[in-house]
Amino acid sequence: MPRQGIRDRVAIIGVGYLKFGESWEKNAEDLLIEAVYNAYNDAGIKEPQEEIDAGWVGIQYYFTGLSGSTLADYIKLYGKPMTRVENFCASGMDAFRNAANSVAAGTADIALACGVEKLMDEGGSGLPGFREFGHPVLPLPSAPAMFSMAATRSFHKWGWTKEDIGRVAVKNHANGVHHPMAHFRKAVDLETVLSAPMISDPLGRFDCCAMSDGAAALILTTPEIAESYAHAGDYVLVKANAIAVETMTPWYKPSYTFTEFNSTVKAAELAYKEAKITNPKKEISFAEVHDCFTITELIDCQDLQFSDPGKAAEDLKNERFNADGEQPVNISGGLKCFGHPIGATGCRMLVEITKQLQGRADGLQVKDPELGLAHNLGGAFTVAAVTILGKKE
Amino acid sequence: MKKMDSIGIVRYGAYMPKYLLDRKKIAEAWDFPSIPGGISVSNSDEDTITMAVEAGLDCLGELNPSGVDGLYFATTTPPYTEKQNATVIANALDLRNDIITMDITDSTRGSSIAVARAYETIQSGNANLILVIAADTQKPMPESMFEYQYGDGAAALLIGNKDVVLSILGYASTADNVIGPWKRATDEYIRQFEGKHEGLYGYSRNMLAAFKALFKKLEIDPSTVRKAALYATDPRMASSIGKKIGFKSKAIEGVPFLEFGNTGNAFALMTFMLAIKRARTDDLIAFGNYGDGADAILFKVLDKTALLELRKFSHGIVGYKNTMIPLKSYPAYIAKKKLLTTDRYTRKASPVRSWRDEKFLYRLYGMKCKNCGIVQYPIQRACFECGAKDNNEEIKMQRTGKIFTYTLDHLVGGVYYDTPTPRCVIDLDGGGRILCDMTDVENPEEVVHIGMDVELCFRFMHPGANFNNYYWKCKPIRFPNITEEDEE
């Protein structure tokens, strides 16, 4: 562990995003500039050229944009440090990590963290293939295939069923109905989920999250500087931020269980240590976790220590993770309904957590939250990011 | 009984694809008059290279491949027309690099040419053990009678000068610019002139001349031959030419044309393998092959017991036949033979990367960490489990294992094709874990499960970079406990 972390040293003073979905009439430029200017307006940034010292943008796919110039060009903020961050589905939260670290280190007084993805521009359903990535011959399964392998093994180990994972979709759809920015806003019942066509057995269509375009942005600064901005009274503090990277080819690792995501386990351990959290079940008021697939959310809840090993399905069934449950998970609708523009997702989750903590959620509001957690998981369970935010003290 | 100075067959092996198309399906599809039997059909991820690898593995069995000094590959349907196919096969079979390899193409007589050349190479003292493999997968023109004619298959003989079971007594050849089947470099499908002419002036004339020369040279009376395996596109042709040569009619082995169709270069060798099934010590076995001329080779069985022993190692033609399953429809045949052109997902590939990774991609080596002892795949610089850097020994992975987890993928590479495709994480026997797509599987929903036994097979993966990218897939165990003997 580092000697000095970033706990309580970085404040979120403005957030911005826009409705996720199939934005056929918008370019990545439109999405990103709107999200960033929404964040400027929220923070009270009047002169970005003067006030913003550095920016990081999370982007996964090359067709959305390469290099920091994607950010600089879209928002016309030149002559400053700008970097594209790519770390699979944790790209957005890694952009946030870089911005937060820069503020904590004092290399930027005010930093911009944002993410964008324009998935619809690639054409076709499902995530764009890894045609140009990885080994040219060794098999590389699609995202649903990767997570299905974890589902198969989890069913085997814990006796979970299609119904157990299907309940994740039912819950997240029920939440998404209420969120005006979500891609899908329609409730579904378990029967609909179970009768959907198979994508990668045992995962059917309703076990997979939405494919969406979107962008989200956050303005970060020190608590001292935050006092002179719009949210001086209710800015949000970063309690912890951690990323852990494991292998991209877990299928070659003889000891790997396929029933936990080691990257999440590690990132959570690091984050809880930094935030001085000893009982996540009690201390984390609510969470946005990476539900790229329904099975992912169940395993996430165990890896994040919200459930005991093997008990996530039971906890979900007992409504622990419902919007009005003991520990709401994905009250926004999750990736399942909110949508999952890869590079944007991490920042979008942090926008949600921030607004929840400030009591101004756009969708369902968590009652009196103290600490909120956002979690991303990317690749073949490869990269996990965990960020914990709390209210201004 | 073994003569140390004799050269001949040490082992044999074969590979027949899993699928058999009843000729009735072709008749129904095109409203043709029906003929009985079926044709063997390779899967869409198979070609003559992959089938040759299977036949080679079947032939070598547990023998150390590093003892093999050469590989001669006979085919009329090579995946590469520039680039030596034999070398690709040799790689996948994990043969050494200081060996003699060649492709013998363009005539169905290639398999006997390969046997004769192997014999001579060993005779010259330049090699002790040469693997001869023949494979063909002819692509017939749809809605033509050629569809009845061609099957897919591969056969292999290991020719050597030690542990010889059938020794080669001699051979004779003819070359003739026959008007038989042909395919120009620009032709997609095989062509043929009216068959009667070839029967009279191509086939009969050359087979007769080759055997006449052989028996004269060896001063042997053809009627003393116990079994004669003669290439023929029609069982009646073999019988009629056999009698003309002077073989007893019961000596003439039937060609498996009705069962599988004509498997090209593999066909004569398959017939030969059927012919030696019940051979006894000192029996003479004649082998005749045809294609722009003819080859006649005479073998002598050195040891009946040793010959029977070989069945333990090879599944043989009969063994394979009993594990084939009927192809459900004519469209399934069209798809497996890639007779329809469709857009397919292609991965970006780098042939040079495959070249660098040959040891684990083709030869299927992994490594054992010298620090923690964990066996793993593929070969990497640092250990997957303990991180020890450059402290491992490369070891060959076993080709069998059990499924640890899997998915049945309905959307492979963005297209619904031959789905669901099982994608399996396999714990290999002897250690190491690998991810393989499953092929040659029906009803995966019913058969695939955690703990399922699978075996690896070498298959075509994708045409990225306009290159044939091959790798290992897994399949249900083809011979759970069946041997050729059990099936008789």
PDB file of N, CA, C and O in Angstrom, chain A residues 130-132 134-142 145 148-149 152-153 156 198-201 247 249 251-258, chain B residues 345-350 353-354 357 361 374-375 377 384-385 404-411 423 425 433 435 450 462 469-471:
ATOM      1  N   PHE A 130     -12.927  -8.606 -31.582  1.00  0.00           N
ATOM      2  CA  PHE A 130     -11.524  -8.306 -31.321  1.00  0.00           C
ATOM      3  C   PHE A 130     -10.688  -8.638 -32.546  1.00  0.00           C
ATOM      4  O   PHE A 130      -9.682  -9.312 -32.457  1.00  0.00           O
ATOM      5  N   ARG A 131     -11.141  -8.208 -33.703  1.00  0.00           N
ATOM      6  CA  ARG A 131     -10.461  -8.576 -34.936  1.00  0.00           C
ATOM      7  C   ARG A 131      -9.009  -8.159 -34.965  1.00  0.00           C
ATOM      8  O   ARG A 131      -8.183  -8.772 -35.595  1.00  0.00           O
ATOM      9  N   GLU A 132      -8.750  -7.037 -34.341  1.00  0.00           N
ATOM     10  CA  GLU A 132      -7.405  -6.494 -34.469  1.00  0.00           C
ATOM     11  C   GLU A 132      -6.656  -6.570 -33.151  1.00  0.00           C
ATOM     12  O   GLU A 132      -5.684  -5.869 -32.948  1.00  0.00           O
ATOM     13  N   GLY A 134      -5.136  -8.889 -29.753  1.00  0.00           N
ATOM     14  CA  GLY A 134      -4.742 -10.174 -29.196  1.00  0.00           C
ATOM     15  C   GLY A 134      -3.999 -11.050 -30.189  1.00  0.00           C
ATOM     16  O   GLY A 134      -3.581 -10.603 -31.254  1.00  0.00           O
ATOM     17  N   HIS A 135      -3.853 -12.285 -29.818  1.00  0.00           N
ATOM     18  CA  HIS A 135      -3.127 -13.214 -30.674  1.00  0.00           C
ATOM     19  C   HIS A 135      -3.958 -13.517 -31.920  1.00  0.00           C
ATOM     20  O   HIS A 135      -5.160 -13.719 -31.823  1.00  0.00           O
ATOM     21  N   PRO A 136      -3.328 -13.542 -33.083  1.00  0.00           N
ATOM     22  CA  PRO A 136      -4.118 -13.726 -34.305  1.00  0.00           C
ATOM     23  C   PRO A 136      -4.735 -15.103 -34.485  1.00  0.00           C
ATOM     24  O   PRO A 136      -5.641 -15.264 -35.297  1.00  0.00           O
ATOM     25  N   VAL A 137      -4.287 -16.081 -33.766  1.00  0.00           N
ATOM     26  CA  VAL A 137      -4.802 -17.438 -33.991  1.00  0.00           C
ATOM     27  C   VAL A 137      -5.454 -18.048 -32.746  1.00  0.00           C
ATOM     28  O   VAL A 137      -6.502 -18.684 -32.835  1.00  0.00           O
ATOM     29  N   LEU A 138      -4.878 -17.846 -31.592  1.00  0.00           N
ATOM     30  CA  LEU A 138      -5.471 -18.415 -30.373  1.00  0.00           C
ATOM     31  C   LEU A 138      -6.908 -17.917 -30.237  1.00  0.00           C
ATOM     32  O   LEU A 138      -7.183 -16.757 -30.517  1.00  0.00           O
ATOM     33  N   PRO A 139      -7.827 -18.791 -29.825  1.00  0.00           N
ATOM     34  CA  PRO A 139      -9.230 -18.378 -29.750  1.00  0.00           C
ATOM     35  C   PRO A 139      -9.429 -17.227 -28.769  1.00  0.00           C
ATOM     36  O   PRO A 139      -8.770 -17.190 -27.731  1.00  0.00           O
ATOM     37  N   LEU A 140     -10.300 -16.328 -29.133  1.00  0.00           N
ATOM     38  CA  LEU A 140     -10.642 -15.225 -28.240  1.00  0.00           C
ATOM     39  C   LEU A 140     -12.158 -15.114 -28.216  1.00  0.00           C
ATOM     40  O   LEU A 140     -12.759 -14.672 -29.177  1.00  0.00           O
ATOM     41  N   PRO A 141     -12.773 -15.553 -27.141  1.00  0.00           N
ATOM     42  CA  PRO A 141     -14.239 -15.550 -27.108  1.00  0.00           C
ATOM     43  C   PRO A 141     -14.790 -14.129 -27.064  1.00  0.00           C
ATOM     44  O   PRO A 141     -14.107 -13.208 -26.625  1.00  0.00           O
ATOM     45  N   SER A 142     -16.040 -13.998 -27.496  1.00  0.00           N
ATOM     46  CA  SER A 142     -16.731 -12.722 -27.375  1.00  0.00           C
ATOM     47  C   SER A 142     -17.010 -12.464 -25.901  1.00  0.00           C
ATOM     48  O   SER A 142     -16.883 -13.374 -25.071  1.00  0.00           O
ATOM     49  N   ALA A 145     -19.458 -14.796 -24.350  1.00  0.00           N
ATOM     50  CA  ALA A 145     -18.891 -16.143 -24.219  1.00  0.00           C
ATOM     51  C   ALA A 145     -17.974 -16.223 -22.998  1.00  0.00           C
ATOM     52  O   ALA A 145     -17.998 -17.191 -22.246  1.00  0.00           O
ATOM     53  N   SER A 148     -20.115 -16.212 -19.943  1.00  0.00           N
ATOM     54  CA  SER A 148     -20.885 -17.457 -19.866  1.00  0.00           C
ATOM     55  C   SER A 148     -20.077 -18.568 -19.227  1.00  0.00           C
ATOM     56  O   SER A 148     -20.617 -19.414 -18.516  1.00  0.00           O
ATOM     57  N   MET A 149     -18.790 -18.561 -19.502  1.00  0.00           N
ATOM     58  CA  MET A 149     -17.935 -19.597 -18.903  1.00  0.00           C
ATOM     59  C   MET A 149     -17.945 -19.463 -17.380  1.00  0.00           C
ATOM     60  O   MET A 149     -17.902 -20.466 -16.657  1.00  0.00           O
ATOM     61  N   THR A 152     -21.421 -20.828 -16.265  1.00  0.00           N
ATOM     62  CA  THR A 152     -21.464 -22.296 -16.257  1.00  0.00           C
ATOM     63  C   THR A 152     -20.808 -22.852 -14.995  1.00  0.00           C
ATOM     64  O   THR A 152     -21.347 -23.733 -14.324  1.00  0.00           O
ATOM     65  N   ARG A 153     -19.648 -22.301 -14.683  1.00  0.00           N
ATOM     66  CA  ARG A 153     -18.901 -22.807 -13.523  1.00  0.00           C
ATOM     67  C   ARG A 153     -19.585 -22.406 -12.202  1.00  0.00           C
ATOM     68  O   ARG A 153     -19.600 -23.188 -11.250  1.00  0.00           O
ATOM     69  N   HIS A 156     -22.431 -24.614 -11.550  1.00  0.00           N
ATOM     70  CA  HIS A 156     -21.904 -25.902 -11.112  1.00  0.00           C
ATOM     71  C   HIS A 156     -21.492 -25.849  -9.645  1.00  0.00           C
ATOM     72  O   HIS A 156     -21.791 -26.745  -8.867  1.00  0.00           O
ATOM     73  N   MET A 198     -31.060 -17.396 -26.919  1.00  0.00           N
ATOM     74  CA  MET A 198     -29.720 -17.571 -26.370  1.00  0.00           C
ATOM     75  C   MET A 198     -28.705 -16.727 -27.138  1.00  0.00           C
ATOM     76  O   MET A 198     -28.761 -16.636 -28.361  1.00  0.00           O
ATOM     77  N   ILE A 199     -27.793 -16.159 -26.410  1.00  0.00           N
ATOM     78  CA  ILE A 199     -26.654 -15.495 -27.043  1.00  0.00           C
ATOM     79  C   ILE A 199     -25.443 -16.406 -26.869  1.00  0.00           C
ATOM     80  O   ILE A 199     -24.823 -16.859 -27.823  1.00  0.00           O
ATOM     81  N   SER A 200     -25.110 -16.649 -25.619  1.00  0.00           N
ATOM     82  CA  SER A 200     -24.020 -17.563 -25.307  1.00  0.00           C
ATOM     83  C   SER A 200     -24.498 -18.359 -24.096  1.00  0.00           C
ATOM     84  O   SER A 200     -24.443 -17.881 -22.982  1.00  0.00           O
ATOM     85  N   ASP A 201     -24.964 -19.526 -24.363  1.00  0.00           N
ATOM     86  CA  ASP A 201     -25.590 -20.364 -23.348  1.00  0.00           C
ATOM     87  C   ASP A 201     -24.659 -20.505 -22.135  1.00  0.00           C
ATOM     88  O   ASP A 201     -23.504 -20.875 -22.309  1.00  0.00           O
ATOM     89  N   THR A 247      -5.068 -11.245 -15.622  1.00  0.00           N
ATOM     90  CA  THR A 247      -4.752 -11.695 -16.979  1.00  0.00           C
ATOM     91  C   THR A 247      -5.908 -11.477 -17.957  1.00  0.00           C
ATOM     92  O   THR A 247      -7.068 -11.439 -17.557  1.00  0.00           O
ATOM     93  N   THR A 249      -6.147 -13.649 -20.370  1.00  0.00           N
ATOM     94  CA  THR A 249      -6.405 -15.019 -20.820  1.00  0.00           C
ATOM     95  C   THR A 249      -6.541 -15.952 -19.611  1.00  0.00           C
ATOM     96  O   THR A 249      -5.708 -16.846 -19.416  1.00  0.00           O
ATOM     97  N   TRP A 251      -8.306 -18.335 -19.132  1.00  0.00           N
ATOM     98  CA  TRP A 251      -8.533 -19.737 -19.520  1.00  0.00           C
ATOM     99  C   TRP A 251      -7.243 -20.534 -19.640  1.00  0.00           C
ATOM    100  O   TRP A 251      -7.284 -21.730 -19.883  1.00  0.00           O
ATOM    101  N   TYR A 252      -6.106 -19.877 -19.542  1.00  0.00           N
ATOM    102  CA  TYR A 252      -4.846 -20.625 -19.552  1.00  0.00           C
ATOM    103  C   TYR A 252      -4.267 -20.772 -18.145  1.00  0.00           C
ATOM    104  O   TYR A 252      -3.246 -21.419 -17.966  1.00  0.00           O
ATOM    105  N   LYS A 253      -4.909 -20.133 -17.166  1.00  0.00           N
ATOM    106  CA  LYS A 253      -4.339 -20.149 -15.818  1.00  0.00           C
ATOM    107  C   LYS A 253      -4.889 -21.345 -15.049  1.00  0.00           C
ATOM    108  O   LYS A 253      -6.073 -21.376 -14.703  1.00  0.00           O
ATOM    109  N   PRO A 254      -4.045 -22.332 -14.775  1.00  0.00           N
ATOM    110  CA  PRO A 254      -4.549 -23.581 -14.195  1.00  0.00           C
ATOM    111  C   PRO A 254      -5.307 -23.398 -12.878  1.00  0.00           C
ATOM    112  O   PRO A 254      -6.231 -24.155 -12.599  1.00  0.00           O
ATOM    113  N   SER A 255      -4.949 -22.409 -12.086  1.00  0.00           N
ATOM    114  CA  SER A 255      -5.571 -22.289 -10.759  1.00  0.00           C
ATOM    115  C   SER A 255      -6.851 -21.459 -10.771  1.00  0.00           C
ATOM    116  O   SER A 255      -7.513 -21.333  -9.747  1.00  0.00           O
ATOM    117  N   TYR A 256      -7.213 -20.893 -11.915  1.00  0.00           N
ATOM    118  CA  TYR A 256      -8.348 -19.964 -11.914  1.00  0.00           C
ATOM    119  C   TYR A 256      -9.688 -20.691 -11.724  1.00  0.00           C
ATOM    120  O   TYR A 256      -9.946 -21.711 -12.347  1.00  0.00           O
ATOM    121  N   THR A 257     -10.548 -20.114 -10.874  1.00  0.00           N
ATOM    122  CA  THR A 257     -11.803 -20.795 -10.504  1.00  0.00           C
ATOM    123  C   THR A 257     -12.978 -20.515 -11.430  1.00  0.00           C
ATOM    124  O   THR A 257     -13.918 -21.297 -11.498  1.00  0.00           O
ATOM    125  N   PHE A 258     -12.985 -19.365 -12.094  1.00  0.00           N
ATOM    126  CA  PHE A 258     -14.117 -18.916 -12.924  1.00  0.00           C
ATOM    127  C   PHE A 258     -15.365 -18.615 -12.079  1.00  0.00           C
ATOM    128  O   PHE A 258     -16.443 -18.427 -12.629  1.00  0.00           O
TER     129      PHE A 258
ATOM    130  N   TYR B 345     -16.694 -13.701 -41.083  1.00  0.00           N
ATOM    131  CA  TYR B 345     -15.854 -12.920 -40.188  1.00  0.00           C
ATOM    132  C   TYR B 345     -14.404 -13.334 -40.352  1.00  0.00           C
ATOM    133  O   TYR B 345     -14.081 -14.512 -40.376  1.00  0.00           O
ATOM    134  N   THR B 346     -13.547 -12.386 -40.477  1.00  0.00           N
ATOM    135  CA  THR B 346     -12.129 -12.702 -40.581  1.00  0.00           C
ATOM    136  C   THR B 346     -11.355 -11.919 -39.542  1.00  0.00           C
ATOM    137  O   THR B 346     -11.550 -10.722 -39.399  1.00  0.00           O
ATOM    138  N   ARG B 347     -10.524 -12.626 -38.842  1.00  0.00           N
ATOM    139  CA  ARG B 347      -9.684 -11.940 -37.870  1.00  0.00           C
ATOM    140  C   ARG B 347      -8.471 -11.372 -38.566  1.00  0.00           C
ATOM    141  O   ARG B 347      -7.987 -11.933 -39.545  1.00  0.00           O
ATOM    142  N   LYS B 348      -7.992 -10.284 -38.036  1.00  0.00           N
ATOM    143  CA  LYS B 348      -6.724  -9.766 -38.532  1.00  0.00           C
ATOM    144  C   LYS B 348      -5.661 -10.755 -38.091  1.00  0.00           C
ATOM    145  O   LYS B 348      -5.658 -11.214 -36.956  1.00  0.00           O
ATOM    146  N   ALA B 349      -4.819 -11.122 -39.007  1.00  0.00           N
ATOM    147  CA  ALA B 349      -3.825 -12.134 -38.652  1.00  0.00           C
ATOM    148  C   ALA B 349      -2.437 -11.658 -39.044  1.00  0.00           C
ATOM    149  O   ALA B 349      -2.269 -10.730 -39.815  1.00  0.00           O
ATOM    150  N   SER B 350      -1.472 -12.311 -38.462  1.00  0.00           N
ATOM    151  CA  SER B 350      -0.093 -12.015 -38.776  1.00  0.00           C
ATOM    152  C   SER B 350       0.631 -13.342 -38.930  1.00  0.00           C
ATOM    153  O   SER B 350       0.966 -13.982 -37.949  1.00  0.00           O
ATOM    154  N   ARG B 353       3.613 -13.932 -36.883  1.00  0.00           N
ATOM    155  CA  ARG B 353       3.405 -14.230 -35.457  1.00  0.00           C
ATOM    156  C   ARG B 353       3.174 -15.737 -35.277  1.00  0.00           C
ATOM    157  O   ARG B 353       3.680 -16.337 -34.336  1.00  0.00           O
ATOM    158  N   SER B 354       2.419 -16.326 -36.193  1.00  0.00           N
ATOM    159  CA  SER B 354       2.213 -17.772 -36.134  1.00  0.00           C
ATOM    160  C   SER B 354       3.543 -18.505 -36.287  1.00  0.00           C
ATOM    161  O   SER B 354       3.782 -19.525 -35.652  1.00  0.00           O
ATOM    162  N   ASP B 357       5.353 -18.348 -33.073  1.00  0.00           N
ATOM    163  CA  ASP B 357       4.708 -19.132 -32.012  1.00  0.00           C
ATOM    164  C   ASP B 357       4.488 -20.591 -32.414  1.00  0.00           C
ATOM    165  O   ASP B 357       3.684 -21.291 -31.809  1.00  0.00           O
ATOM    166  N   LEU B 361       1.638 -23.170 -31.126  1.00  0.00           N
ATOM    167  CA  LEU B 361       0.464 -23.161 -32.009  1.00  0.00           C
ATOM    168  C   LEU B 361       0.337 -24.460 -32.792  1.00  0.00           C
ATOM    169  O   LEU B 361      -0.743 -25.019 -32.913  1.00  0.00           O
ATOM    170  N   ILE B 374       4.199 -25.939 -11.893  1.00  0.00           N
ATOM    171  CA  ILE B 374       2.904 -25.961 -12.576  1.00  0.00           C
ATOM    172  C   ILE B 374       3.096 -26.078 -14.093  1.00  0.00           C
ATOM    173  O   ILE B 374       3.869 -25.344 -14.691  1.00  0.00           O
ATOM    174  N   VAL B 375       2.356 -27.012 -14.671  1.00  0.00           N
ATOM    175  CA  VAL B 375       2.355 -27.180 -16.128  1.00  0.00           C
ATOM    176  C   VAL B 375       1.348 -26.192 -16.704  1.00  0.00           C
ATOM    177  O   VAL B 375       0.231 -26.065 -16.182  1.00  0.00           O
ATOM    178  N   TYR B 377       0.059 -23.623 -20.365  1.00  0.00           N
ATOM    179  CA  TYR B 377       0.030 -23.388 -21.799  1.00  0.00           C
ATOM    180  C   TYR B 377      -0.480 -21.963 -22.002  1.00  0.00           C
ATOM    181  O   TYR B 377      -1.348 -21.527 -21.235  1.00  0.00           O
ATOM    182  N   PHE B 384       2.781 -18.304 -15.148  1.00  0.00           N
ATOM    183  CA  PHE B 384       1.435 -17.775 -14.937  1.00  0.00           C
ATOM    184  C   PHE B 384       1.064 -17.802 -13.452  1.00  0.00           C
ATOM    185  O   PHE B 384       0.287 -16.993 -12.968  1.00  0.00           O
ATOM    186  N   GLU B 385       1.600 -18.753 -12.736  1.00  0.00           N
ATOM    187  CA  GLU B 385       1.192 -18.931 -11.338  1.00  0.00           C
ATOM    188  C   GLU B 385       2.129 -18.250 -10.343  1.00  0.00           C
ATOM    189  O   GLU B 385       1.664 -17.646  -9.394  1.00  0.00           O
ATOM    190  N   PHE B 404     -13.405 -28.000 -18.015  1.00  0.00           N
ATOM    191  CA  PHE B 404     -13.516 -27.354 -16.701  1.00  0.00           C
ATOM    192  C   PHE B 404     -14.724 -26.415 -16.683  1.00  0.00           C
ATOM    193  O   PHE B 404     -15.505 -26.393 -15.761  1.00  0.00           O
ATOM    194  N   THR B 405     -14.856 -25.633 -17.750  1.00  0.00           N
ATOM    195  CA  THR B 405     -16.068 -24.840 -17.931  1.00  0.00           C
ATOM    196  C   THR B 405     -16.235 -24.579 -19.423  1.00  0.00           C
ATOM    197  O   THR B 405     -15.330 -24.842 -20.208  1.00  0.00           O
ATOM    198  N   TYR B 406     -17.383 -24.075 -19.811  1.00  0.00           N
ATOM    199  CA  TYR B 406     -17.655 -23.911 -21.240  1.00  0.00           C
ATOM    200  C   TYR B 406     -18.837 -22.963 -21.426  1.00  0.00           C
ATOM    201  O   TYR B 406     -19.546 -22.628 -20.481  1.00  0.00           O
ATOM    202  N   THR B 407     -19.031 -22.566 -22.673  1.00  0.00           N
ATOM    203  CA  THR B 407     -20.264 -21.898 -23.064  1.00  0.00           C
ATOM    204  C   THR B 407     -20.680 -22.470 -24.410  1.00  0.00           C
ATOM    205  O   THR B 407     -19.843 -22.989 -25.150  1.00  0.00           O
ATOM    206  N   LEU B 408     -21.968 -22.380 -24.694  1.00  0.00           N
ATOM    207  CA  LEU B 408     -22.437 -22.760 -26.028  1.00  0.00           C
ATOM    208  C   LEU B 408     -22.740 -21.454 -26.748  1.00  0.00           C
ATOM    209  O   LEU B 408     -23.751 -20.811 -26.488  1.00  0.00           O
ATOM    210  N   ASP B 409     -21.835 -21.058 -27.596  1.00  0.00           N
ATOM    211  CA  ASP B 409     -21.888 -19.734 -28.196  1.00  0.00           C
ATOM    212  C   ASP B 409     -22.800 -19.739 -29.428  1.00  0.00           C
ATOM    213  O   ASP B 409     -22.549 -20.472 -30.379  1.00  0.00           O
ATOM    214  N   HIS B 410     -23.840 -18.903 -29.362  1.00  0.00           N
ATOM    215  CA  HIS B 410     -24.784 -18.841 -30.479  1.00  0.00           C
ATOM    216  C   HIS B 410     -24.408 -17.777 -31.495  1.00  0.00           C
ATOM    217  O   HIS B 410     -25.045 -17.644 -32.517  1.00  0.00           O
ATOM    218  N   LEU B 411     -23.436 -16.984 -31.158  1.00  0.00           N
ATOM    219  CA  LEU B 411     -23.098 -15.857 -32.026  1.00  0.00           C
ATOM    220  C   LEU B 411     -21.585 -15.819 -32.168  1.00  0.00           C
ATOM    221  O   LEU B 411     -20.910 -15.066 -31.488  1.00  0.00           O
ATOM    222  N   ARG B 423     -17.469 -23.527 -26.622  1.00  0.00           N
ATOM    223  CA  ARG B 423     -16.117 -22.997 -26.420  1.00  0.00           C
ATOM    224  C   ARG B 423     -15.715 -23.466 -25.042  1.00  0.00           C
ATOM    225  O   ARG B 423     -16.384 -23.162 -24.054  1.00  0.00           O
ATOM    226  N   VAL B 425     -13.063 -24.533 -21.852  1.00  0.00           N
ATOM    227  CA  VAL B 425     -11.826 -24.441 -21.082  1.00  0.00           C
ATOM    228  C   VAL B 425     -11.527 -25.864 -20.623  1.00  0.00           C
ATOM    229  O   VAL B 425     -12.357 -26.484 -19.967  1.00  0.00           O
ATOM    230  N   ARG B 433      -3.857 -25.909 -18.932  1.00  0.00           N
ATOM    231  CA  ARG B 433      -5.235 -25.570 -19.241  1.00  0.00           C
ATOM    232  C   ARG B 433      -5.262 -24.814 -20.560  1.00  0.00           C
ATOM    233  O   ARG B 433      -4.382 -24.003 -20.842  1.00  0.00           O
ATOM    234  N   LEU B 435      -7.922 -23.193 -23.941  1.00  0.00           N
ATOM    235  CA  LEU B 435      -9.254 -22.818 -24.439  1.00  0.00           C
ATOM    236  C   LEU B 435      -9.367 -23.283 -25.886  1.00  0.00           C
ATOM    237  O   LEU B 435      -8.531 -22.939 -26.713  1.00  0.00           O
ATOM    238  N   ILE B 450     -19.554 -30.109 -17.841  1.00  0.00           N
ATOM    239  CA  ILE B 450     -18.322 -30.014 -17.052  1.00  0.00           C
ATOM    240  C   ILE B 450     -17.845 -31.434 -16.762  1.00  0.00           C
ATOM    241  O   ILE B 450     -18.636 -32.285 -16.365  1.00  0.00           O
ATOM    242  N   HIS B 462      -9.164 -19.653 -39.439  1.00  0.00           N
ATOM    243  CA  HIS B 462      -9.699 -18.522 -40.201  1.00  0.00           C
ATOM    244  C   HIS B 462      -8.704 -18.101 -41.277  1.00  0.00           C
ATOM    245  O   HIS B 462      -7.526 -18.450 -41.187  1.00  0.00           O
ATOM    246  N   ASN B 469      -4.806 -20.035 -41.345  1.00  0.00           N
ATOM    247  CA  ASN B 469      -4.450 -20.033 -39.933  1.00  0.00           C
ATOM    248  C   ASN B 469      -5.027 -21.288 -39.290  1.00  0.00           C
ATOM    249  O   ASN B 469      -6.246 -21.432 -39.189  1.00  0.00           O
ATOM    250  N   TYR B 470      -4.135 -22.183 -38.884  1.00  0.00           N
ATOM    251  CA  TYR B 470      -4.548 -23.447 -38.277  1.00  0.00           C
ATOM    252  C   TYR B 470      -4.272 -23.419 -36.784  1.00  0.00           C
ATOM    253  O   TYR B 470      -3.361 -22.741 -36.316  1.00  0.00           O
ATOM    254  N   TYR B 471      -5.062 -24.185 -36.064  1.00  0.00           N
ATOM    255  CA  TYR B 471      -4.822 -24.323 -34.630  1.00  0.00           C
ATOM    256  C   TYR B 471      -5.589 -25.554 -34.142  1.00  0.00           C
ATOM    257  O   TYR B 471      -6.248 -26.228 -34.933  1.00  0.00           O
TER     258      TYR B 471
END
